[in-house]
């Protein structure tokens, strides 16, 4: 096995309030290693509104603007404009929003900004639910998953919204999926996004130990399996049309991924088969897009 | 650091709620219920190595491209890597964790590579300085004796080896044929031992020219005279003309003597000696048939060698037991009985039982008996206890006679080069303890590899080195997500036609690139090789780097005990322990 090299600079300090084994903490730590300290980050309400610490403290070594839940896209547009007016074209503006803040409540602000091709990186930290407020369902919650608002007697009936396709249809210069088990891929995509101008969208999958009902030490493993079983393929879209897939050598059945997580422990074999079918269909769909 | 911020008046607060300090005061380590810690453990391969080689250690060095470092590590434990890499039947590989995943690491191939490559670099072992005043005598220059002498010299004793024959190396020279072990390799490794400062005096047999009384100048003696007497079959005719002992024949061939043999050779036996005889006579242009009284499964010879022998044209007849060697028209005529397998015997193998009235005859020009070897006892000191044809020793090699230790084939039914080297090493340690008045049992316990039986003399010499837990890492404790399946590399092998034309080596050493690839397959079970996964994935940045250098230290002020580092370590080099409440 080859050694994974990551930059040594730490822009996430210690003493932060993420749960033990938090995937989003790994994600933030790696992201900031790539984006560097000359980054202004906008945080619409989410777990990461809480994790840095409470006023007057912050464990982040970059400036952060806490923003209203719905306003990721618009606040970042404003921060960018203000910096530009001050002549600071070097500082990078990024948004770090949850899936609730992106797929659901923040989608209009994001869509507006993307349509204007505002110059920032929008990172959707997807933990597949409203985790900060206690694991409610969002439109990023996967099919048949348990959440507190989709109990096992009536699990989530709707498949996960295809946010990447929505962003691709805005024809933004760059959109990519990434997850913490693939740090080199994640760093590369962040660095690539950093070099591009206009709206860049990173869909970052971050397993959540309490919300997904997984032991804290399994976060990385679950992230890895999401990719290997193709629930969450790694790919990039340039200008909304050009797809590149980072194919993995080892594909595993989706069952391997589901069985590690308490939020899927109620699934019947038929339900697992249906999830597998959907995953297979979506994978074929993605392959078709990548081929043309 | 842990700066708390206080505002006494509202006017001291900033107009916009800007953060003014970090969270370093918030010691999240207090959340922890379990504690990760770095703990190197024992890989299963080295537990299975009778020599006590630091296998994971030297393979990692190769993987890092540091063959010289690998050689230094190998030589800490084993003076004979070139020999072992060729003739050891590598029990390490059958315990290798990689075997549970795809195929075991070619440990022997890498050991051989290290020895050959280092010699091509002109690597020379450093001479020890004879700082201790005691002198030790070693009787027998086989692998056991030379290993003991080597390690004693490294422990700063002055050592003299007394060898009865005019050749050094014991069975390595007169038993094992050169198509498996070229004499240059043996000479090279013995001369390294001599360079270190070991004096070898040949032509001095203990018992005839040399009595134990003559060794009064030596404060301790290690006896490793091996097992050189061919066991007889006790059947009529075995003393006749054209009936040879396997070991005698091999000795002559190995020493380059001319041997007079007929064309068709019958070899009685199923052990390594029998196979070596058969393959040797094939190389002299003869036809060889092995007669073995049990079936292939019970054969004590090593599988690979049986395979190679068959490839080379050796015939093996199973379940055949000669009961008389007769003579007919200048030919040898063997009267045999057919056998069948009965109940298991004490060795766990099924006992061969003759089938009554199944007598038949086999004809041959010469008959070779290779039915095993026994020890010579005539020169052994009085008071040395023996049992089942072996000298009895404690596990440290002590014999019960004060100051006299023994090892190798003389003391063990596990007659392999690796066992001999391991027993010599253990005796060296025991002699050091004896001469210093230390408890050798205790010393051995400290440096056992896993639960033993092999020991690490490196740890004896360097007690302050990174400690290692005796826990043997299982396959389940590794994280296979980090390893892609890959094929075991095989040593290049000469074509059969070329092989049987002479005594040139059958296989050749890995080229450097292949060795590197094979070394990279090793999981490094339980031994941190600084892949830094733990550092990469810690959500709390609690795996410390100091000035950019990985430290193998956890910052317990902040580590929340999630266990990611423990789980993502590919090789089980981090342990997790519940925190005291
Ligand atoms: C044909 C054959 C093939 C083998 N192949 C393999 C193999 O492939 N792999 C493997 O692991 N093992 C193999 N073995 C076994 C292996 O060679 C022995 O286990 C090993 O050599 C034992 O080492 P030793 O030092 O105890 O004894 P030896 O190697 O037998 O050395 C003993 C030495 O003591 C000397 N000596 C004897 N009596 C006296 C005396 N009175 N005074 C002074 N010196 C004396 C002898 O001349 C000899 O040099 C083979 C054995 C044989 C016979
Ligand atoms: C307008 C508004 N509604 C509700 C909330 C309460 N709230 C804060 S965080 C959060 C959940 C956010 O979910 P998501 O965006 O997925 O981020 P996560 O917490 O999962 O990281 C909610 C509902 C709020 N802050 N503002
Ligand atoms: S993988 Fe390497 S360390 Fe592990 S048992 Fe095999 S040779 Fe030894
Ligand atoms: S990954 Fe970090 S926080 Fe988690 S147990 Fe290891 S050192 Fe502690
Ligand atoms: S993850 Fe890598 S660096 Fe960390 S302890 Fe294990 S082997 Fe060493
Ligand atoms: Mg969420």
mmCIF file of N, CA, C and O in Angstrom, chain B residues 25-107:
data_model
loop_
_atom_site.group_PDB
_atom_site.id
_atom_site.type_symbol
_atom_site.label_atom_id
_atom_site.label_comp_id
_atom_site.label_asym_id
_atom_site.label_seq_id
_atom_site.Cartn_x
_atom_site.Cartn_y
_atom_site.Cartn_z
ATOM 1 N N UNK B 25 -8.446 25.647 25.225
ATOM 2 C CA UNK B 25 -8.739 25.456 26.653
ATOM 3 C C UNK B 25 -9.717 24.293 26.858
ATOM 4 O O UNK B 25 -9.887 23.806 27.965
ATOM 5 N N UNK B 26 -10.370 23.877 25.774
ATOM 6 C CA UNK B 26 -11.425 22.869 25.914
ATOM 7 C C UNK B 26 -10.852 21.477 25.717
ATOM 8 O O UNK B 26 -10.813 20.950 24.617
ATOM 9 N N UNK B 27 -10.404 20.884 26.783
ATOM 10 C CA UNK B 27 -9.698 19.602 26.684
ATOM 11 C C UNK B 27 -10.684 18.464 26.426
ATOM 12 O O UNK B 27 -11.214 17.847 27.341
ATOM 13 N N UNK B 28 -10.916 18.221 25.151
ATOM 14 C CA UNK B 28 -11.917 17.210 24.791
ATOM 15 C C UNK B 28 -11.466 15.785 25.132
ATOM 16 O O UNK B 28 -12.258 14.847 25.031
ATOM 17 N N UNK B 29 -10.231 15.646 25.545
ATOM 18 C CA UNK B 29 -9.765 14.332 26.004
ATOM 19 C C UNK B 29 -10.612 13.817 27.161
ATOM 20 O O UNK B 29 -10.709 12.602 27.372
ATOM 21 N N UNK B 30 -11.249 14.731 27.863
ATOM 22 C CA UNK B 30 -12.084 14.330 28.994
ATOM 23 C C UNK B 30 -13.316 13.539 28.541
ATOM 24 O O UNK B 30 -13.953 12.868 29.339
ATOM 25 N N UNK B 31 -13.658 13.623 27.254
ATOM 26 C CA UNK B 31 -14.830 12.869 26.757
ATOM 27 C C UNK B 31 -14.521 11.394 26.585
ATOM 28 O O UNK B 31 -15.421 10.582 26.398
ATOM 29 N N UNK B 32 -13.252 11.079 26.562
ATOM 30 C CA UNK B 32 -12.818 9.768 26.087
ATOM 31 C C UNK B 32 -13.275 8.633 27.006
ATOM 32 O O UNK B 32 -13.164 8.733 28.224
ATOM 33 N N UNK B 33 -13.773 7.556 26.413
ATOM 34 C CA UNK B 33 -14.052 6.356 27.201
ATOM 35 C C UNK B 33 -13.088 5.231 26.833
ATOM 36 O O UNK B 33 -12.996 4.238 27.518
ATOM 37 N N UNK B 34 -12.425 5.394 25.709
ATOM 38 C CA UNK B 34 -11.418 4.400 25.327
ATOM 39 C C UNK B 34 -10.194 5.135 24.809
ATOM 40 O O UNK B 34 -10.302 6.210 24.237
ATOM 41 N N UNK B 35 -9.039 4.529 25.032
ATOM 42 C CA UNK B 35 -7.770 5.195 24.746
ATOM 43 C C UNK B 35 -6.976 4.429 23.687
ATOM 44 O O UNK B 35 -6.671 3.251 23.880
ATOM 45 N N UNK B 36 -6.654 5.099 22.585
ATOM 46 C CA UNK B 36 -5.799 4.440 21.600
ATOM 47 C C UNK B 36 -4.331 4.618 21.990
ATOM 48 O O UNK B 36 -3.971 5.628 22.580
ATOM 49 N N UNK B 37 -3.519 3.641 21.725
ATOM 50 C CA UNK B 37 -2.086 3.821 21.949
ATOM 51 C C UNK B 37 -1.293 2.960 20.977
ATOM 52 O O UNK B 37 -1.768 1.916 20.534
ATOM 53 N N UNK B 38 -0.116 3.449 20.645
ATOM 54 C CA UNK B 38 0.724 2.740 19.686
ATOM 55 C C UNK B 38 1.348 1.547 20.378
ATOM 56 O O UNK B 38 1.911 1.677 21.459
ATOM 57 N N UNK B 39 1.225 0.406 19.761
ATOM 58 C CA UNK B 39 1.800 -0.800 20.367
ATOM 59 C C UNK B 39 2.198 -1.762 19.255
ATOM 60 O O UNK B 39 1.340 -2.385 18.628
ATOM 61 N N UNK B 40 3.487 -1.851 19.011
ATOM 62 C CA UNK B 40 3.955 -2.833 18.042
ATOM 63 C C UNK B 40 3.696 -4.228 18.595
ATOM 64 O O UNK B 40 3.817 -4.456 19.791
ATOM 65 N N UNK B 41 3.337 -5.133 17.693
ATOM 66 C CA UNK B 41 2.996 -6.485 18.120
ATOM 67 C C UNK B 41 3.842 -7.489 17.341
ATOM 68 O O UNK B 41 4.763 -7.101 16.633
ATOM 69 N N UNK B 42 3.505 -8.741 17.482
ATOM 70 C CA UNK B 42 4.333 -9.784 16.886
ATOM 71 C C UNK B 42 3.654 -10.344 15.643
ATOM 72 O O UNK B 42 2.521 -10.790 15.717
ATOM 73 N N UNK B 43 4.340 -10.317 14.500
ATOM 74 C CA UNK B 43 3.740 -10.921 13.309
ATOM 75 C C UNK B 43 3.836 -12.446 13.376
ATOM 76 O O UNK B 43 4.796 -12.973 13.945
ATOM 77 N N UNK B 44 2.871 -13.163 12.836
ATOM 78 C CA UNK B 44 2.876 -14.622 12.966
ATOM 79 C C UNK B 44 4.049 -15.290 12.256
ATOM 80 O O UNK B 44 4.502 -16.340 12.687
ATOM 81 N N UNK B 45 4.548 -14.645 11.188
ATOM 82 C CA UNK B 45 5.660 -15.247 10.447
ATOM 83 C C UNK B 45 6.865 -15.450 11.354
ATOM 84 O O UNK B 45 7.472 -16.512 11.364
ATOM 85 N N UNK B 46 7.209 -14.428 12.143
ATOM 86 C CA UNK B 46 8.446 -14.540 12.918
ATOM 87 C C UNK B 46 8.288 -15.504 14.092
ATOM 88 O O UNK B 46 9.267 -16.045 14.577
ATOM 89 N N UNK B 47 7.033 -15.707 14.526
ATOM 90 C CA UNK B 47 6.827 -16.711 15.574
ATOM 91 C C UNK B 47 7.139 -18.096 15.026
ATOM 92 O O UNK B 47 7.643 -18.967 15.729
ATOM 93 N N UNK B 48 6.836 -18.276 13.749
ATOM 94 C CA UNK B 48 7.025 -19.596 13.141
ATOM 95 C C UNK B 48 8.455 -19.826 12.662
ATOM 96 O O UNK B 48 8.796 -20.930 12.258
ATOM 97 N N UNK B 49 9.289 -18.778 12.687
ATOM 98 C CA UNK B 49 10.664 -18.924 12.199
ATOM 99 C C UNK B 49 11.545 -19.485 13.309
ATOM 100 O O UNK B 49 11.745 -18.833 14.324
ATOM 101 N N UNK B 50 12.090 -20.697 13.146
ATOM 102 C CA UNK B 50 12.904 -21.291 14.212
ATOM 103 C C UNK B 50 14.180 -20.501 14.490
ATOM 104 O O UNK B 50 14.743 -20.604 15.568
ATOM 105 N N UNK B 51 14.626 -19.714 13.518
ATOM 106 C CA UNK B 51 15.826 -18.903 13.726
ATOM 107 C C UNK B 51 15.512 -17.702 14.602
ATOM 108 O O UNK B 51 16.323 -17.268 15.407
ATOM 109 N N UNK B 52 14.297 -17.141 14.420
ATOM 110 C CA UNK B 52 13.946 -15.913 15.112
ATOM 111 C C UNK B 52 14.268 -14.685 14.292
ATOM 112 O O UNK B 52 14.610 -13.636 14.822
ATOM 113 N N UNK B 53 14.122 -14.802 12.969
ATOM 114 C CA UNK B 53 14.358 -13.656 12.090
ATOM 115 C C UNK B 53 13.322 -12.562 12.326
ATOM 116 O O UNK B 53 12.150 -12.850 12.531
ATOM 117 N N UNK B 54 13.759 -11.320 12.227
ATOM 118 C CA UNK B 54 12.831 -10.182 12.283
ATOM 119 C C UNK B 54 12.288 -9.971 10.863
ATOM 120 O O UNK B 54 12.724 -9.080 10.133
ATOM 121 N N UNK B 55 11.332 -10.793 10.507
ATOM 122 C CA UNK B 55 10.876 -10.850 9.118
ATOM 123 C C UNK B 55 10.209 -9.543 8.679
ATOM 124 O O UNK B 55 10.600 -8.935 7.686
ATOM 125 N N UNK B 56 9.218 -9.113 9.449
ATOM 126 C CA UNK B 56 8.522 -7.875 9.060
ATOM 127 C C UNK B 56 9.523 -6.727 8.988
ATOM 128 O O UNK B 56 9.441 -5.866 8.109
ATOM 129 N N UNK B 57 10.472 -6.734 9.910
ATOM 130 C CA UNK B 57 11.468 -5.661 9.946
ATOM 131 C C UNK B 57 12.303 -5.617 8.677
ATOM 132 O O UNK B 57 12.403 -4.577 8.027
ATOM 133 N N UNK B 58 12.866 -6.745 8.300
ATOM 134 C CA UNK B 58 13.766 -6.673 7.138
ATOM 135 C C UNK B 58 12.990 -6.502 5.838
ATOM 136 O O UNK B 58 13.458 -5.835 4.914
ATOM 137 N N UNK B 59 11.772 -7.027 5.792
ATOM 138 C CA UNK B 59 10.991 -6.854 4.558
ATOM 139 C C UNK B 59 10.604 -5.377 4.378
ATOM 140 O O UNK B 59 10.635 -4.840 3.272
ATOM 141 N N UNK B 60 10.279 -4.713 5.481
ATOM 142 C CA UNK B 60 9.952 -3.284 5.359
ATOM 143 C C UNK B 60 11.156 -2.495 4.868
ATOM 144 O O UNK B 60 11.018 -1.540 4.111
ATOM 145 N N UNK B 61 12.325 -2.888 5.320
ATOM 146 C CA UNK B 61 13.540 -2.203 4.839
ATOM 147 C C UNK B 61 13.683 -2.383 3.330
ATOM 148 O O UNK B 61 14.005 -1.424 2.626
ATOM 149 N N UNK B 62 13.444 -3.577 2.847
ATOM 150 C CA UNK B 62 13.533 -3.785 1.394
ATOM 151 C C UNK B 62 12.506 -2.893 0.703
ATOM 152 O O UNK B 62 12.810 -2.216 -0.285
ATOM 153 N N UNK B 63 11.288 -2.890 1.270
ATOM 154 C CA UNK B 63 10.222 -2.105 0.638
ATOM 155 C C UNK B 63 10.604 -0.625 0.578
ATOM 156 O O UNK B 63 10.193 0.092 -0.319
ATOM 157 N N UNK B 64 11.388 -0.178 1.540
ATOM 158 C CA UNK B 64 11.844 1.219 1.532
ATOM 159 C C UNK B 64 13.062 1.410 0.637
ATOM 160 O O UNK B 64 13.624 2.504 0.573
ATOM 161 N N UNK B 65 13.503 0.337 0.010
ATOM 162 C CA UNK B 65 14.659 0.434 -0.877
ATOM 163 C C UNK B 65 15.989 0.386 -0.140
ATOM 164 O O UNK B 65 17.033 0.650 -0.711
ATOM 165 N N UNK B 66 15.942 0.030 1.140
ATOM 166 C CA UNK B 66 17.159 0.024 1.947
ATOM 167 C C UNK B 66 17.617 -1.420 2.159
ATOM 168 O O UNK B 66 17.435 -1.999 3.227
ATOM 169 N N UNK B 67 18.218 -2.003 1.129
ATOM 170 C CA UNK B 67 18.602 -3.415 1.212
ATOM 171 C C UNK B 67 19.727 -3.597 2.228
ATOM 172 O O UNK B 67 19.784 -4.592 2.950
ATOM 173 N N UNK B 68 20.590 -2.622 2.305
ATOM 174 C CA UNK B 68 21.680 -2.710 3.267
ATOM 175 C C UNK B 68 21.120 -2.747 4.700
ATOM 176 O O UNK B 68 21.557 -3.549 5.529
ATOM 177 N N UNK B 69 20.146 -1.910 4.954
ATOM 178 C CA UNK B 69 19.488 -1.905 6.264
ATOM 179 C C UNK B 69 18.827 -3.249 6.523
ATOM 180 O O UNK B 69 18.848 -3.764 7.644
ATOM 181 N N UNK B 70 18.233 -3.804 5.476
ATOM 182 C CA UNK B 70 17.588 -5.112 5.609
ATOM 183 C C UNK B 70 18.628 -6.161 5.983
ATOM 184 O O UNK B 70 18.410 -7.000 6.859
ATOM 185 N N UNK B 71 19.765 -6.079 5.325
ATOM 186 C CA UNK B 71 20.835 -7.050 5.589
ATOM 187 C C UNK B 71 21.319 -6.925 7.030
ATOM 188 O O UNK B 71 21.517 -7.926 7.727
ATOM 189 N N UNK B 72 21.500 -5.690 7.488
ATOM 190 C CA UNK B 72 21.926 -5.492 8.872
ATOM 191 C C UNK B 72 20.941 -6.127 9.844
ATOM 192 O O UNK B 72 21.332 -6.772 10.811
ATOM 193 N N UNK B 73 19.651 -5.946 9.562
ATOM 194 C CA UNK B 73 18.626 -6.507 10.451
ATOM 195 C C UNK B 73 18.638 -8.028 10.420
ATOM 196 O O UNK B 73 18.556 -8.676 11.462
ATOM 197 N N UNK B 74 18.750 -8.581 9.233
ATOM 198 C CA UNK B 74 18.769 -10.043 9.110
ATOM 199 C C UNK B 74 19.956 -10.605 9.872
ATOM 200 O O UNK B 74 19.848 -11.562 10.632
ATOM 201 N N UNK B 75 21.081 -9.957 9.688
ATOM 202 C CA UNK B 75 22.313 -10.464 10.299
ATOM 203 C C UNK B 75 22.330 -10.320 11.821
ATOM 204 O O UNK B 75 23.152 -10.914 12.506
ATOM 205 N N UNK B 76 21.420 -9.504 12.345
ATOM 206 C CA UNK B 76 21.304 -9.426 13.805
ATOM 207 C C UNK B 76 20.917 -10.784 14.382
ATOM 208 O O UNK B 76 21.306 -11.144 15.474
ATOM 209 N N UNK B 77 20.093 -11.500 13.633
ATOM 210 C CA UNK B 77 19.561 -12.743 14.175
ATOM 211 C C UNK B 77 20.155 -13.976 13.507
ATOM 212 O O UNK B 77 20.146 -15.050 14.080
ATOM 213 N N UNK B 78 20.592 -13.827 12.266
ATOM 214 C CA UNK B 78 20.902 -15.009 11.471
ATOM 215 C C UNK B 78 22.168 -14.808 10.640
ATOM 216 O O UNK B 78 22.188 -13.982 9.731
ATOM 217 N N UNK B 79 23.216 -15.595 10.937
ATOM 218 C CA UNK B 79 24.420 -15.453 10.118
ATOM 219 C C UNK B 79 24.278 -16.101 8.737
ATOM 220 O O UNK B 79 25.150 -15.926 7.894
ATOM 221 N N UNK B 80 23.192 -16.816 8.504
ATOM 222 C CA UNK B 80 23.078 -17.606 7.269
ATOM 223 C C UNK B 80 21.853 -17.279 6.403
ATOM 224 O O UNK B 80 21.138 -18.201 5.971
ATOM 225 N N UNK B 81 21.595 -16.010 6.096
ATOM 226 C CA UNK B 81 20.399 -15.728 5.290
ATOM 227 C C UNK B 81 20.466 -16.320 3.885
ATOM 228 O O UNK B 81 19.442 -16.734 3.331
ATOM 229 N N UNK B 82 21.669 -16.377 3.310
ATOM 230 C CA UNK B 82 21.796 -16.922 1.953
ATOM 231 C C UNK B 82 21.515 -18.412 1.940
ATOM 232 O O UNK B 82 20.931 -18.947 0.996
ATOM 233 N N UNK B 83 21.920 -19.087 3.028
ATOM 234 C CA UNK B 83 21.649 -20.523 3.156
ATOM 235 C C UNK B 83 20.165 -20.739 3.425
ATOM 236 O O UNK B 83 19.481 -21.486 2.720
ATOM 237 N N UNK B 84 19.649 -20.046 4.442
ATOM 238 C CA UNK B 84 18.242 -20.251 4.814
ATOM 239 C C UNK B 84 17.302 -19.876 3.687
ATOM 240 O O UNK B 84 16.308 -20.556 3.443
ATOM 241 N N UNK B 85 17.609 -18.773 3.016
ATOM 242 C CA UNK B 85 16.748 -18.346 1.906
ATOM 243 C C UNK B 85 16.669 -19.394 0.814
ATOM 244 O O UNK B 85 15.771 -19.363 -0.010
ATOM 245 N N UNK B 86 17.620 -20.322 0.805
ATOM 246 C CA UNK B 86 17.617 -21.374 -0.224
ATOM 247 C C UNK B 86 17.094 -22.709 0.276
ATOM 248 O O UNK B 86 16.322 -23.356 -0.420
ATOM 249 N N UNK B 87 17.519 -23.124 1.475
ATOM 250 C CA UNK B 87 17.187 -24.499 1.859
ATOM 251 C C UNK B 87 16.215 -24.620 3.018
ATOM 252 O O UNK B 87 15.726 -25.716 3.286
ATOM 253 N N UNK B 88 15.934 -23.505 3.698
ATOM 254 C CA UNK B 88 14.973 -23.625 4.795
ATOM 255 C C UNK B 88 13.615 -23.919 4.183
ATOM 256 O O UNK B 88 13.258 -23.368 3.154
ATOM 257 N N UNK B 89 12.865 -24.799 4.843
ATOM 258 C CA UNK B 89 11.561 -25.161 4.262
ATOM 259 C C UNK B 89 10.491 -24.138 4.655
ATOM 260 O O UNK B 89 9.307 -24.379 4.554
ATOM 261 N N UNK B 90 10.900 -23.006 5.080
ATOM 262 C CA UNK B 90 10.099 -21.809 5.392
ATOM 263 C C UNK B 90 8.738 -22.037 6.049
ATOM 264 O O UNK B 90 7.697 -21.721 5.476
ATOM 265 N N UNK B 91 8.776 -22.517 7.315
ATOM 266 C CA UNK B 91 7.509 -22.632 8.054
ATOM 267 C C UNK B 91 6.861 -21.259 8.281
ATOM 268 O O UNK B 91 5.654 -21.165 8.499
ATOM 269 N N UNK B 92 7.666 -20.196 8.207
ATOM 270 C CA UNK B 92 7.151 -18.829 8.346
ATOM 271 C C UNK B 92 6.047 -18.566 7.332
ATOM 272 O O UNK B 92 5.050 -17.917 7.638
ATOM 273 N N UNK B 93 6.244 -19.072 6.119
ATOM 274 C CA UNK B 93 5.308 -18.727 5.046
ATOM 275 C C UNK B 93 3.946 -19.377 5.246
ATOM 276 O O UNK B 93 2.929 -18.823 4.850
ATOM 277 N N UNK B 94 3.944 -20.564 5.877
ATOM 278 C CA UNK B 94 2.626 -21.177 6.069
ATOM 279 C C UNK B 94 1.835 -20.450 7.158
ATOM 280 O O UNK B 94 0.624 -20.617 7.261
ATOM 281 N N UNK B 95 2.504 -19.607 7.956
ATOM 282 C CA UNK B 95 1.795 -18.830 8.968
ATOM 283 C C UNK B 95 1.584 -17.375 8.530
ATOM 284 O O UNK B 95 0.998 -16.585 9.262
ATOM 285 N N UNK B 96 2.066 -17.026 7.363
ATOM 286 C CA UNK B 96 1.991 -15.629 6.913
ATOM 287 C C UNK B 96 0.536 -15.192 6.735
ATOM 288 O O UNK B 96 -0.243 -15.870 6.081
ATOM 289 N N UNK B 97 0.183 -14.067 7.323
ATOM 290 C CA UNK B 97 -1.199 -13.572 7.230
ATOM 291 C C UNK B 97 -1.639 -13.314 5.794
ATOM 292 O O UNK B 97 -2.815 -13.385 5.469
ATOM 293 N N UNK B 98 -0.689 -12.988 4.953
ATOM 294 C CA UNK B 98 -1.062 -12.707 3.567
ATOM 295 C C UNK B 98 -1.645 -13.964 2.896
ATOM 296 O O UNK B 98 -2.434 -13.866 1.961
ATOM 297 N N UNK B 99 -1.254 -15.141 3.409
ATOM 298 C CA UNK B 99 -1.797 -16.384 2.878
ATOM 299 C C UNK B 99 -3.305 -16.488 3.054
ATOM 300 O O UNK B 99 -3.984 -17.174 2.299
ATOM 301 N N UNK B 100 -3.830 -15.783 4.043
ATOM 302 C CA UNK B 100 -5.282 -15.791 4.256
ATOM 303 C C UNK B 100 -5.994 -14.882 3.260
ATOM 304 O O UNK B 100 -7.213 -14.917 3.131
ATOM 305 N N UNK B 101 -5.225 -14.040 2.601
ATOM 306 C CA UNK B 101 -5.819 -13.055 1.700
ATOM 307 C C UNK B 101 -5.666 -13.490 0.246
ATOM 308 O O UNK B 101 -6.634 -13.626 -0.477
ATOM 309 N N UNK B 102 -4.403 -13.709 -0.171
ATOM 310 C CA UNK B 102 -4.196 -14.329 -1.486
ATOM 311 C C UNK B 102 -3.117 -15.402 -1.393
ATOM 312 O O UNK B 102 -3.423 -16.562 -1.231
ATOM 313 N N UNK B 103 -1.853 -14.980 -1.425
ATOM 314 C CA UNK B 103 -0.781 -15.968 -1.303
ATOM 315 C C UNK B 103 0.254 -15.419 -0.334
ATOM 316 O O UNK B 103 0.494 -14.211 -0.314
ATOM 317 N N UNK B 104 0.904 -16.308 0.439
ATOM 318 C CA UNK B 104 1.891 -15.813 1.413
ATOM 319 C C UNK B 104 3.052 -15.086 0.743
ATOM 320 O O UNK B 104 3.340 -15.306 -0.437
ATOM 321 N N UNK B 105 3.684 -14.232 1.512
ATOM 322 C CA UNK B 105 4.875 -13.537 1.036
ATOM 323 C C UNK B 105 5.978 -14.570 0.807
ATOM 324 O O UNK B 105 6.122 -15.521 1.578
ATOM 325 N N UNK B 106 6.763 -14.392 -0.220
ATOM 326 C CA UNK B 106 7.914 -15.260 -0.452
ATOM 327 C C UNK B 106 9.030 -14.814 0.480
ATOM 328 O O UNK B 106 9.971 -14.144 0.084
ATOM 329 N N UNK B 107 8.890 -15.169 1.755
ATOM 330 C CA UNK B 107 9.836 -14.701 2.766
ATOM 331 C C UNK B 107 11.229 -15.255 2.480
ATOM 332 O O UNK B 107 12.230 -14.536 2.528
#
